[in-house]
Short mmCIF file of C-alpha atoms in Angstrom, two decimals:
data_model
loop_
_atom_site.label_atom_id
_atom_site.label_comp_id
_atom_site.label_asym_id
_atom_site.label_seq_id
_atom_site.Cartn_x
_atom_site.Cartn_y
_atom_site.Cartn_z
CA MET A 1 -24.54 84.29 172.62
CA ASP A 2 -23.55 87.88 171.72
CA TRP A 3 -26.23 90.56 171.99
CA ASP A 4 -24.99 92.52 168.98
CA GLU A 5 -25.22 89.57 166.59
CA HIS A 6 -28.42 87.90 167.76
CA PRO A 7 -30.38 90.53 169.73
CA ASP A 8 -33.47 89.08 171.39
CA LEU A 9 -36.03 91.71 170.42
CA SER A 10 -38.83 89.75 172.09
CA ILE A 11 -37.78 90.96 175.54
CA SER A 12 -40.24 93.08 177.51
CA THR A 13 -38.41 94.08 180.72
CA PHE A 14 -35.10 95.76 181.48
CA SER A 15 -34.07 92.80 183.65
CA GLU A 16 -33.82 90.75 180.44
CA LEU A 17 -31.09 93.01 179.02
CA PRO A 18 -27.56 91.54 178.87
CA SER A 19 -26.37 93.46 181.96
CA THR A 20 -27.64 95.79 184.67
CA ASN A 21 -26.19 98.99 183.17
CA PHE A 22 -26.65 97.91 179.57
CA GLY A 23 -27.33 100.88 177.29
CA VAL A 24 -27.01 103.63 179.91
CA ASN A 25 -24.66 105.37 177.48
CA GLN A 26 -27.77 106.25 175.43
CA HIS A 27 -29.09 108.53 178.18
CA MET A 28 -27.77 112.07 177.83
CA VAL A 29 -27.56 114.29 180.89
CA ILE A 30 -29.48 117.55 180.52
CA ASN A 31 -30.84 120.22 182.84
CA ASP A 32 -33.33 118.60 185.26
CA GLU A 33 -35.96 121.33 184.89
CA PHE A 34 -35.69 121.20 181.11
CA LYS A 35 -36.06 117.41 181.18
CA GLU A 36 -39.17 117.72 183.34
CA ALA A 37 -40.64 120.33 180.98
CA LEU A 38 -40.15 117.92 178.05
CA ARG A 39 -41.76 115.08 180.00
CA GLN A 40 -44.72 117.29 180.86
CA ILE A 41 -45.33 117.68 177.13
CA LEU A 42 -45.61 113.88 176.82
CA TRP A 43 -48.20 113.79 179.61
CA ARG A 44 -50.48 115.96 177.45
CA PHE A 45 -51.06 112.90 175.22
CA ARG A 46 -53.57 110.36 176.50
CA ALA A 47 -52.68 107.86 173.76
CA PRO A 48 -50.03 105.49 175.18
CA ILE A 49 -46.43 106.37 174.28
CA ARG A 50 -44.11 103.45 175.00
CA TYR A 51 -40.85 105.06 173.92
CA ALA A 52 -40.03 108.72 173.32
CA PHE A 53 -37.05 110.94 172.67
CA ALA A 54 -36.48 114.63 171.94
CA TYR A 55 -33.80 115.59 169.46
CA GLY A 56 -32.46 118.34 167.26
CA SER A 57 -31.21 121.88 167.81
CA GLY A 58 -34.18 122.69 170.03
CA VAL A 59 -32.73 120.29 172.62
CA PHE A 60 -29.01 120.22 171.85
CA PRO A 61 -27.43 123.42 170.47
CA GLN A 62 -25.70 123.08 167.11
CA THR A 63 -24.01 126.47 167.16
CA ALA A 64 -22.66 128.95 169.65
CA SER A 65 -23.81 131.88 167.50
CA PRO A 66 -26.32 134.43 168.78
CA PRO A 67 -30.02 133.59 168.28
CA THR A 68 -31.90 135.05 165.34
CA LEU A 69 -35.46 134.58 166.61
CA SER A 70 -36.65 135.01 170.18
CA SER A 71 -38.44 132.12 171.87
CA SER A 72 -41.37 134.39 172.70
CA LYS A 73 -42.06 134.82 168.98
CA LEU A 74 -42.00 131.09 168.30
CA HIS A 75 -43.33 129.51 171.51
CA PRO A 76 -46.67 131.04 172.60
CA LYS A 77 -46.06 130.36 176.29
CA ALA A 78 -43.06 128.10 176.85
CA SER A 79 -41.99 127.16 180.35
CA THR A 80 -39.16 129.08 181.96
CA ALA A 81 -36.97 125.99 181.79
CA ILE A 82 -37.35 125.70 178.00
CA SER A 83 -36.74 129.42 177.46
CA ASN A 84 -33.64 129.34 179.66
CA VAL A 85 -32.10 126.28 177.99
CA GLN A 86 -32.77 127.60 174.50
CA GLY A 87 -31.18 130.87 175.56
CA GLY A 88 -33.98 132.92 174.06
CA GLN A 89 -33.70 131.17 170.68
CA GLY A 90 -36.89 130.32 168.88
CA LYS A 91 -36.37 126.64 168.12
CA MET A 92 -39.14 124.12 167.61
CA ILE A 93 -38.62 120.98 169.70
CA ASP A 94 -38.70 117.67 167.81
CA PHE A 95 -39.98 114.40 169.29
CA ILE A 96 -40.30 110.79 168.18
CA PHE A 97 -43.02 108.66 169.83
CA GLY A 98 -42.76 104.87 169.69
CA VAL A 99 -46.16 103.16 169.93
CA SER A 100 -47.34 99.55 170.03
CA TYR A 101 -50.49 99.77 167.88
CA THR A 102 -50.46 102.42 165.20
CA GLN A 103 -54.18 102.65 164.37
CA HIS A 104 -55.26 102.51 168.01
CA TRP A 105 -52.83 105.28 168.91
CA HIS A 106 -54.03 107.58 166.14
CA ALA A 107 -57.68 106.84 166.95
CA LEU A 108 -57.14 108.07 170.50
CA ASN A 109 -55.00 111.02 169.42
CA LEU A 110 -57.48 112.11 166.75
CA GLN A 111 -60.15 112.30 169.44
CA GLN A 112 -57.98 114.35 171.79
CA HIS A 113 -55.92 116.43 169.32
CA PRO A 114 -57.73 116.62 165.96
CA ASP A 115 -56.12 120.02 165.37
CA HIS A 116 -52.68 118.37 165.23
CA TYR A 117 -53.58 116.70 161.93
CA SER A 118 -54.03 117.99 158.41
CA ALA A 119 -57.22 117.38 156.41
CA ILE A 120 -56.22 113.71 156.25
CA ARG A 121 -57.84 113.37 159.71
CA TYR A 122 -61.24 113.25 158.03
CA ALA A 123 -60.29 109.91 156.48
CA GLY A 124 -60.01 108.40 159.98
CA SER A 125 -57.40 106.53 161.98
CA TYR A 126 -57.21 103.61 159.56
CA ALA A 127 -56.11 105.86 156.69
CA VAL A 128 -53.67 107.72 158.92
CA SER A 129 -52.10 104.46 160.12
CA ARG A 130 -51.85 103.09 156.59
CA ILE A 131 -50.08 106.24 155.44
CA GLN A 132 -47.71 105.94 158.37
CA ASP A 133 -46.86 102.25 158.07
CA THR A 134 -46.79 101.76 154.29
CA TRP A 135 -45.36 105.02 152.95
CA GLY A 136 -41.76 106.08 153.39
CA ALA A 137 -39.85 105.07 156.50
CA GLY A 138 -42.89 104.35 158.65
CA VAL A 139 -43.04 107.67 160.50
CA TYR A 140 -46.04 110.02 160.67
CA PHE A 141 -45.13 113.62 161.52
CA ASN A 142 -47.38 116.29 162.94
CA PRO A 143 -45.41 119.56 162.70
CA PHE A 144 -46.00 123.04 164.14
CA VAL A 145 -48.34 122.07 166.94
CA THR A 146 -48.43 123.79 170.31
CA VAL A 147 -48.39 121.71 173.50
CA ASN A 148 -47.97 123.30 176.93
CA GLY A 149 -47.25 126.61 175.25
CA THR A 150 -44.34 125.12 173.29
CA LEU A 151 -44.14 124.69 169.52
CA ILE A 152 -43.23 121.09 168.72
CA LYS A 153 -43.08 118.56 165.92
CA TYR A 154 -43.68 114.91 166.73
CA GLY A 155 -43.28 111.78 164.68
CA VAL A 156 -45.09 108.54 165.44
CA VAL A 157 -43.52 105.16 164.66
CA ASN A 158 -44.51 101.59 165.40
CA LEU A 159 -42.08 99.97 167.83
CA ASP A 160 -41.63 96.87 165.65
CA MET A 161 -40.66 99.03 162.67
CA LEU A 162 -38.33 101.12 164.81
CA CYS A 163 -36.53 98.08 166.20
CA ARG A 164 -36.16 96.58 162.73
CA ASP A 165 -34.56 99.74 161.34
CA LEU A 166 -32.23 100.00 164.33
CA SER A 167 -31.06 96.40 164.08
CA GLU A 168 -31.08 95.84 160.31
CA TRP A 169 -30.76 99.33 158.75
CA ASP A 170 -33.49 98.77 156.17
CA THR A 171 -34.09 102.55 155.81
CA LEU A 172 -31.62 104.19 158.26
CA TYR A 173 -34.24 106.91 158.71
CA LEU A 174 -34.62 106.69 162.49
CA ALA A 175 -31.48 104.62 163.02
CA GLY A 176 -29.55 107.57 161.60
CA ARG A 177 -31.24 110.03 163.92
CA LEU A 178 -30.26 107.87 166.87
CA HIS A 179 -26.61 107.84 165.77
CA LYS A 180 -26.50 111.32 167.28
CA PRO A 181 -27.20 112.27 170.90
CA VAL A 182 -30.92 112.45 171.76
CA LYS A 183 -32.74 112.86 175.04
CA ILE A 184 -34.67 109.70 175.83
CA LEU A 185 -37.76 110.62 177.88
CA ARG A 186 -39.46 107.22 178.01
CA ASP A 187 -37.40 104.10 177.58
CA ASP A 188 -38.25 100.62 176.37
CA ALA A 189 -36.08 97.51 176.86
CA ARG A 190 -36.47 96.28 173.28
CA VAL A 191 -35.58 99.64 171.79
CA ARG A 192 -32.61 100.07 174.10
CA LEU A 193 -31.22 96.73 172.96
CA ALA A 194 -31.89 97.44 169.27
CA ASN A 195 -30.34 100.90 169.54
CA GLN A 196 -27.20 99.55 171.16
CA VAL A 197 -26.87 97.29 168.11
CA ASN A 198 -27.45 100.36 165.94
CA LEU A 199 -24.72 102.38 167.66
CA LEU A 200 -22.21 99.55 167.37
CA SER A 201 -23.09 99.18 163.68
CA ALA A 202 -22.45 102.91 163.21
CA VAL A 203 -18.96 102.54 164.68
CA ARG A 204 -18.16 99.56 162.44
CA THR A 205 -19.41 101.34 159.33
CA ALA A 206 -17.43 104.47 160.18
CA LEU A 207 -14.26 102.40 160.68
CA LEU A 208 -14.62 101.07 157.12
CA LEU A 209 -14.63 104.70 155.95
CA LEU A 210 -11.63 105.81 158.02
CA PRO A 211 -7.85 105.21 157.76
CA ALA A 212 -5.68 103.39 160.30
CA THR A 213 -5.28 106.49 162.49
CA PHE A 214 -7.74 109.32 163.01
CA THR A 215 -9.16 111.60 165.68
CA GLU A 216 -12.30 110.98 167.69
CA GLN A 217 -13.84 114.08 166.09
CA GLU A 218 -13.29 112.49 162.68
CA LEU A 219 -14.95 109.31 163.93
CA TYR A 220 -18.00 111.12 165.34
CA SER A 221 -18.29 113.31 162.24
CA THR A 222 -18.24 110.20 160.05
CA ILE A 223 -20.95 108.59 162.19
CA ALA A 224 -23.09 111.73 162.34
CA GLY A 225 -22.75 112.16 158.57
CA ILE A 226 -24.10 108.69 157.71
CA SER A 227 -27.75 109.74 157.88
CA TYR A 228 -27.14 112.83 155.73
CA LEU A 229 -25.36 111.05 152.85
CA GLY A 230 -28.54 110.09 151.03
CA ASP A 231 -30.86 112.71 152.53
CA VAL A 232 -32.59 114.47 149.66
CA ARG A 233 -32.80 117.66 151.73
CA MET A 234 -29.01 118.03 151.57
CA SER A 235 -29.30 118.40 147.79
CA PHE A 236 -31.35 121.59 148.11
CA PRO A 237 -30.67 124.96 149.80
CA THR A 238 -32.57 123.88 152.91
CA GLU A 239 -29.82 122.48 155.14
CA ASN A 240 -26.67 124.07 156.51
CA GLN A 241 -23.80 122.31 154.73
CA ASN A 242 -21.75 122.58 157.94
CA LYS A 243 -24.48 120.87 159.96
CA VAL A 244 -22.46 117.75 160.80
CA ALA A 245 -19.44 119.76 161.95
CA ASN A 246 -21.69 121.99 164.07
CA ILE A 247 -23.42 119.00 165.69
CA VAL A 248 -20.17 117.25 166.63
CA THR A 249 -18.27 120.36 167.74
CA ASN A 250 -21.04 121.50 170.06
CA GLN A 251 -21.88 118.03 171.40
CA LEU A 252 -18.48 116.41 171.71
CA ALA A 253 -19.02 115.33 175.33
CA ASN A 254 -22.37 113.74 174.44
CA PHE A 255 -20.83 111.82 171.54
CA ARG A 256 -18.18 110.51 173.91
CA ARG A 257 -20.80 109.41 176.39
CA LEU A 258 -22.65 107.63 173.59
CA TYR A 259 -19.72 105.85 171.92
CA ALA A 260 -16.72 105.63 174.27
CA PRO A 261 -18.12 102.60 176.21
CA LEU A 262 -18.66 100.73 172.92
CA ILE A 263 -15.22 101.61 171.58
CA GLU A 264 -13.56 100.40 174.77
CA ASN A 265 -15.10 96.95 174.24
CA LEU A 266 -14.16 96.54 170.58
CA PRO A 267 -10.97 94.54 169.88
CA ASN A 268 -9.96 96.38 166.71
CA VAL A 269 -10.15 100.06 167.69
CA SER A 270 -8.84 102.03 170.64
CA PHE A 271 -7.96 105.46 171.96
CA SER A 272 -4.23 105.98 171.49
CA ASP A 273 -4.05 109.33 173.25
CA PRO A 274 -2.52 109.58 176.74
CA ARG A 275 -5.03 112.32 177.61
CA THR A 276 -7.81 109.71 177.75
CA SER A 277 -6.23 108.27 180.88
CA GLN A 278 -7.37 111.36 182.78
CA PRO A 279 -10.59 110.71 184.77
CA ASP A 280 -12.39 113.84 183.53
CA TRP A 281 -11.30 113.80 179.89
CA ILE A 282 -14.80 112.97 178.61
CA GLN A 283 -16.08 116.37 179.73
CA ASP A 284 -13.08 118.28 178.32
CA PRO A 285 -14.08 120.00 175.03
CA ARG A 286 -10.44 120.86 174.30
CA THR A 287 -9.49 117.19 173.92
CA ASN A 288 -9.71 115.70 170.44
CA ALA A 289 -8.25 112.30 171.21
CA LEU A 290 -6.17 110.32 168.75
CA MET A 291 -7.47 106.87 167.79
CA ALA A 292 -6.21 103.84 165.89
CA GLN A 293 -7.80 100.78 164.31
CA ASP A 294 -6.38 97.39 163.42
CA MET A 295 -6.31 97.03 159.62
CA ASP A 296 -5.78 93.24 159.76
CA PRO A 297 -7.87 91.72 156.90
CA VAL A 298 -9.33 89.00 159.13
CA LYS A 299 -10.58 91.46 161.75
CA ARG A 300 -11.93 93.86 159.12
CA GLY A 301 -13.55 90.94 157.30
CA ASN A 302 -15.30 89.99 160.54
CA MET A 303 -16.44 93.59 160.87
CA VAL A 304 -17.96 93.48 157.38
CA ARG A 305 -19.75 90.23 158.26
CA ARG A 306 -21.25 91.83 161.39
CA LEU A 307 -22.80 94.82 159.64
CA PRO A 308 -26.63 95.11 159.87
CA LYS A 309 -28.40 92.46 157.79
CA ALA A 310 -30.23 94.64 155.23
CA PHE A 311 -27.30 97.00 154.82
CA ARG A 312 -24.80 94.15 154.55
CA GLY A 313 -26.87 92.53 151.82
CA LYS A 314 -26.71 95.70 149.69
CA LEU A 315 -22.95 95.93 150.19
CA TYR A 316 -22.52 92.27 149.21
CA PHE A 317 -24.43 92.74 145.97
CA ALA A 318 -22.41 95.86 145.18
CA TYR A 319 -19.20 93.86 145.48
CA GLN A 320 -20.64 90.90 143.61
CA SER A 321 -21.03 93.25 140.67
CA LYS A 322 -17.61 94.81 141.19
CA PHE A 323 -15.83 91.45 141.49
CA GLN A 324 -17.96 90.03 138.64
CA ILE A 325 -18.90 86.92 140.61
CA PRO A 326 -21.47 84.76 138.71
CA GLN A 327 -24.90 84.72 140.35
CA LEU A 328 -24.96 80.97 141.02
CA GLU A 329 -21.48 80.99 142.56
CA PHE A 330 -22.38 84.05 144.65
CA LYS A 331 -25.56 82.41 145.91
CA LYS A 332 -23.68 79.26 146.97
CA MET A 333 -21.07 81.38 148.70
CA LEU A 334 -23.71 83.24 150.70
CA GLU A 335 -25.47 80.01 151.67
CA ALA A 336 -22.18 78.49 152.86
CA ALA A 337 -21.46 81.58 154.95
CA ASN A 338 -24.98 81.83 156.38
CA ASP A 339 -24.78 81.90 160.18
CA GLU A 340 -27.94 83.78 161.08
CA ASP A 341 -29.18 80.97 163.33
CA PRO A 342 -29.72 82.65 166.74
CA THR A 343 -28.97 79.37 168.54
CA ARG A 344 -25.36 79.47 167.36
CA VAL A 345 -22.78 80.15 170.04
CA LYS A 346 -19.92 81.00 167.70
CA ARG A 347 -19.63 84.62 166.57
CA LYS A 348 -20.16 85.52 162.94
CA GLN A 349 -16.88 85.18 161.07
CA GLY A 350 -15.96 86.81 157.79
CA GLY A 351 -14.98 84.44 154.99
CA GLU A 352 -12.86 84.90 151.89
CA PHE A 353 -15.42 87.21 150.30
CA GLU A 354 -15.64 89.51 153.33
CA ARG A 355 -11.84 89.68 153.60
CA ARG A 356 -11.64 90.51 149.91
CA VAL A 357 -14.08 93.38 150.52
CA ALA A 358 -12.09 94.52 153.56
CA VAL A 359 -8.75 94.68 151.68
CA ASP A 360 -10.18 96.64 148.75
CA LYS A 361 -8.35 99.92 148.11
CA PRO A 362 -9.39 102.40 150.85
CA GLU A 363 -10.87 104.94 148.45
CA SER A 364 -12.70 102.22 146.55
CA LEU A 365 -14.13 100.67 149.74
CA LYS A 366 -15.14 104.10 150.98
CA LYS A 367 -16.87 104.80 147.66
CA GLU A 368 -18.82 101.51 147.72
CA VAL A 369 -19.90 101.88 151.37
CA ARG A 370 -21.03 105.46 150.77
CA LYS A 371 -23.00 104.35 147.69
CA VAL A 372 -24.80 101.70 149.76
CA ILE A 373 -25.58 104.26 152.47
CA LYS A 374 -27.03 106.63 149.88
CA LYS A 375 -29.02 103.83 148.26
CA THR A 376 -30.44 102.84 151.66
CA ILE A 377 -31.45 106.37 152.64
CA ARG A 378 -32.43 108.02 149.35
CA TRP A 379 -35.90 106.61 148.71
CA PRO A 380 -37.13 106.68 152.33
CA SER A 381 -35.91 110.28 152.51
CA VAL A 382 -37.70 111.26 149.30
CA SER A 383 -40.93 109.47 150.22
CA GLN A 384 -40.96 110.86 153.77
CA THR A 385 -40.50 114.36 152.35
CA LEU A 386 -43.42 113.86 149.99
CA LYS A 387 -45.48 112.29 152.77
CA GLY A 388 -44.85 115.39 154.88
CA ILE A 389 -46.88 117.45 152.41
CA VAL A 390 -49.87 115.14 152.94
CA THR A 391 -49.55 114.61 156.69
CA GLY A 392 -48.51 118.14 157.62
CA GLY A 393 -50.54 120.02 155.04
CA VAL A 394 -49.33 122.31 152.26
CA ILE A 395 -49.16 125.42 154.47
CA ASN A 396 -47.05 123.70 157.14
CA ALA A 397 -44.86 122.10 154.47
CA TRP A 398 -44.17 125.51 152.95
CA ARG A 399 -43.51 126.98 156.40
CA TYR A 400 -41.06 124.18 157.15
CA VAL A 401 -39.18 124.65 153.86
CA SER A 402 -39.11 128.43 154.30
CA GLU A 403 -37.58 128.15 157.76
CA LYS A 404 -35.02 125.62 156.52
CA ILE A 405 -34.02 127.98 153.69
CA ALA A 406 -33.67 130.83 156.19
CA LYS A 407 -31.41 128.67 158.38
CA TYR A 408 -29.39 127.69 155.31
CA ARG A 409 -28.83 131.31 154.36
CA GLU A 410 -27.98 132.26 157.93
CA GLY A 411 -25.45 129.41 158.01
CA ASN A 412 -23.82 130.70 154.81
CA ARG A 413 -23.68 134.23 156.22
CA ARG A 414 -22.06 132.88 159.39
CA ILE A 415 -19.44 131.02 157.32
CA ARG A 416 -18.62 134.19 155.36
CA ARG A 417 -18.30 136.20 158.58
CA GLU A 418 -15.92 133.62 160.03
CA GLU A 419 -13.85 133.53 156.82
CA ARG A 420 -13.57 137.33 156.83
CA ALA A 421 -12.55 137.30 160.50
CA GLN A 422 -9.82 134.72 159.79
CA LYS A 423 -8.45 136.81 156.89
CA GLU A 424 -8.37 139.92 159.08
CA ASN A 425 -6.46 138.06 161.76
#
């Protein structure tokens, strides 16, 4: 049985994972003192956190440009380790907390940290948990709160909902965040397994969007860009339009650590660059390795068949419409190809329909896949944005938007400076 096709998300211990070192690629290496400072923030919460990661530019730099706001102005009393790693930049640190029982967690947290919540706290933990679990992508954010002298934002998600998004891509909201390097601070066997499925799915989806030959930077940029395709925030002047390029350029080694082990075990894609034979190439930022994928229709059809269930279903219906397949015939075709039984030993194989999708004109296939990505992400992104006004409060929502606009303008100014410098040279 293959873990990527029938992941056993009922496991509870790391010994039940497919291998001893399974998923270690998900753990990024950061400064030890910084890591400890982040973990100390988690210990300030008495409510049980089963899984946690820190992410974003407050943890991993997205630009080598000078800071615009000192950490002392943003963080009331951050630890030396945080100030040193951020290089004096004032960047809020983002966290995601995975919890087992949503209402119970918020009940405990409301008792300990009522000031973290907006006025919705007066409605009680039941209302808070209902807002979290039934509105948007299932994440409840508390932004602009100070813990251990550090300004943070944390989102709370139920572990079952997190694992479902990672394995099936029903919203891609958190699955997309985990396509990029994050710092896992508390791990969970189920989530590690589901996220490994998520990362492999990201590679397969990116390969459908890429030509026969490409560079690893193009692959990582395609993967990192998946979660931004349908993000409503990218439609407004609140996000740096070069964000994906900045993330990949400044975290190339981390992307390699995350994806190289998966790529090496896939039969239809490989590094075709002799530089990758060097033992220390992963840490070399100057290397942008060449890659190649097998465009054989059977292999690409299998890749289509092994896409995440919810996402694959949307892509199938898009091509049903494009190929004008009658509903009854399409239904019979799907039933005949159904191999979701977890007791099956044989791997999922693409049929005639999947191969027909795979051999579609490259630009047409790219267009359809991108449309499905946008369709998957758009509504969860919109509803989470609207939910943020309720959960974070109007003042915090305005503060968040204002800071995003400031970053957007700073990004545009940086682009203009770089363009002027290139012209002068």
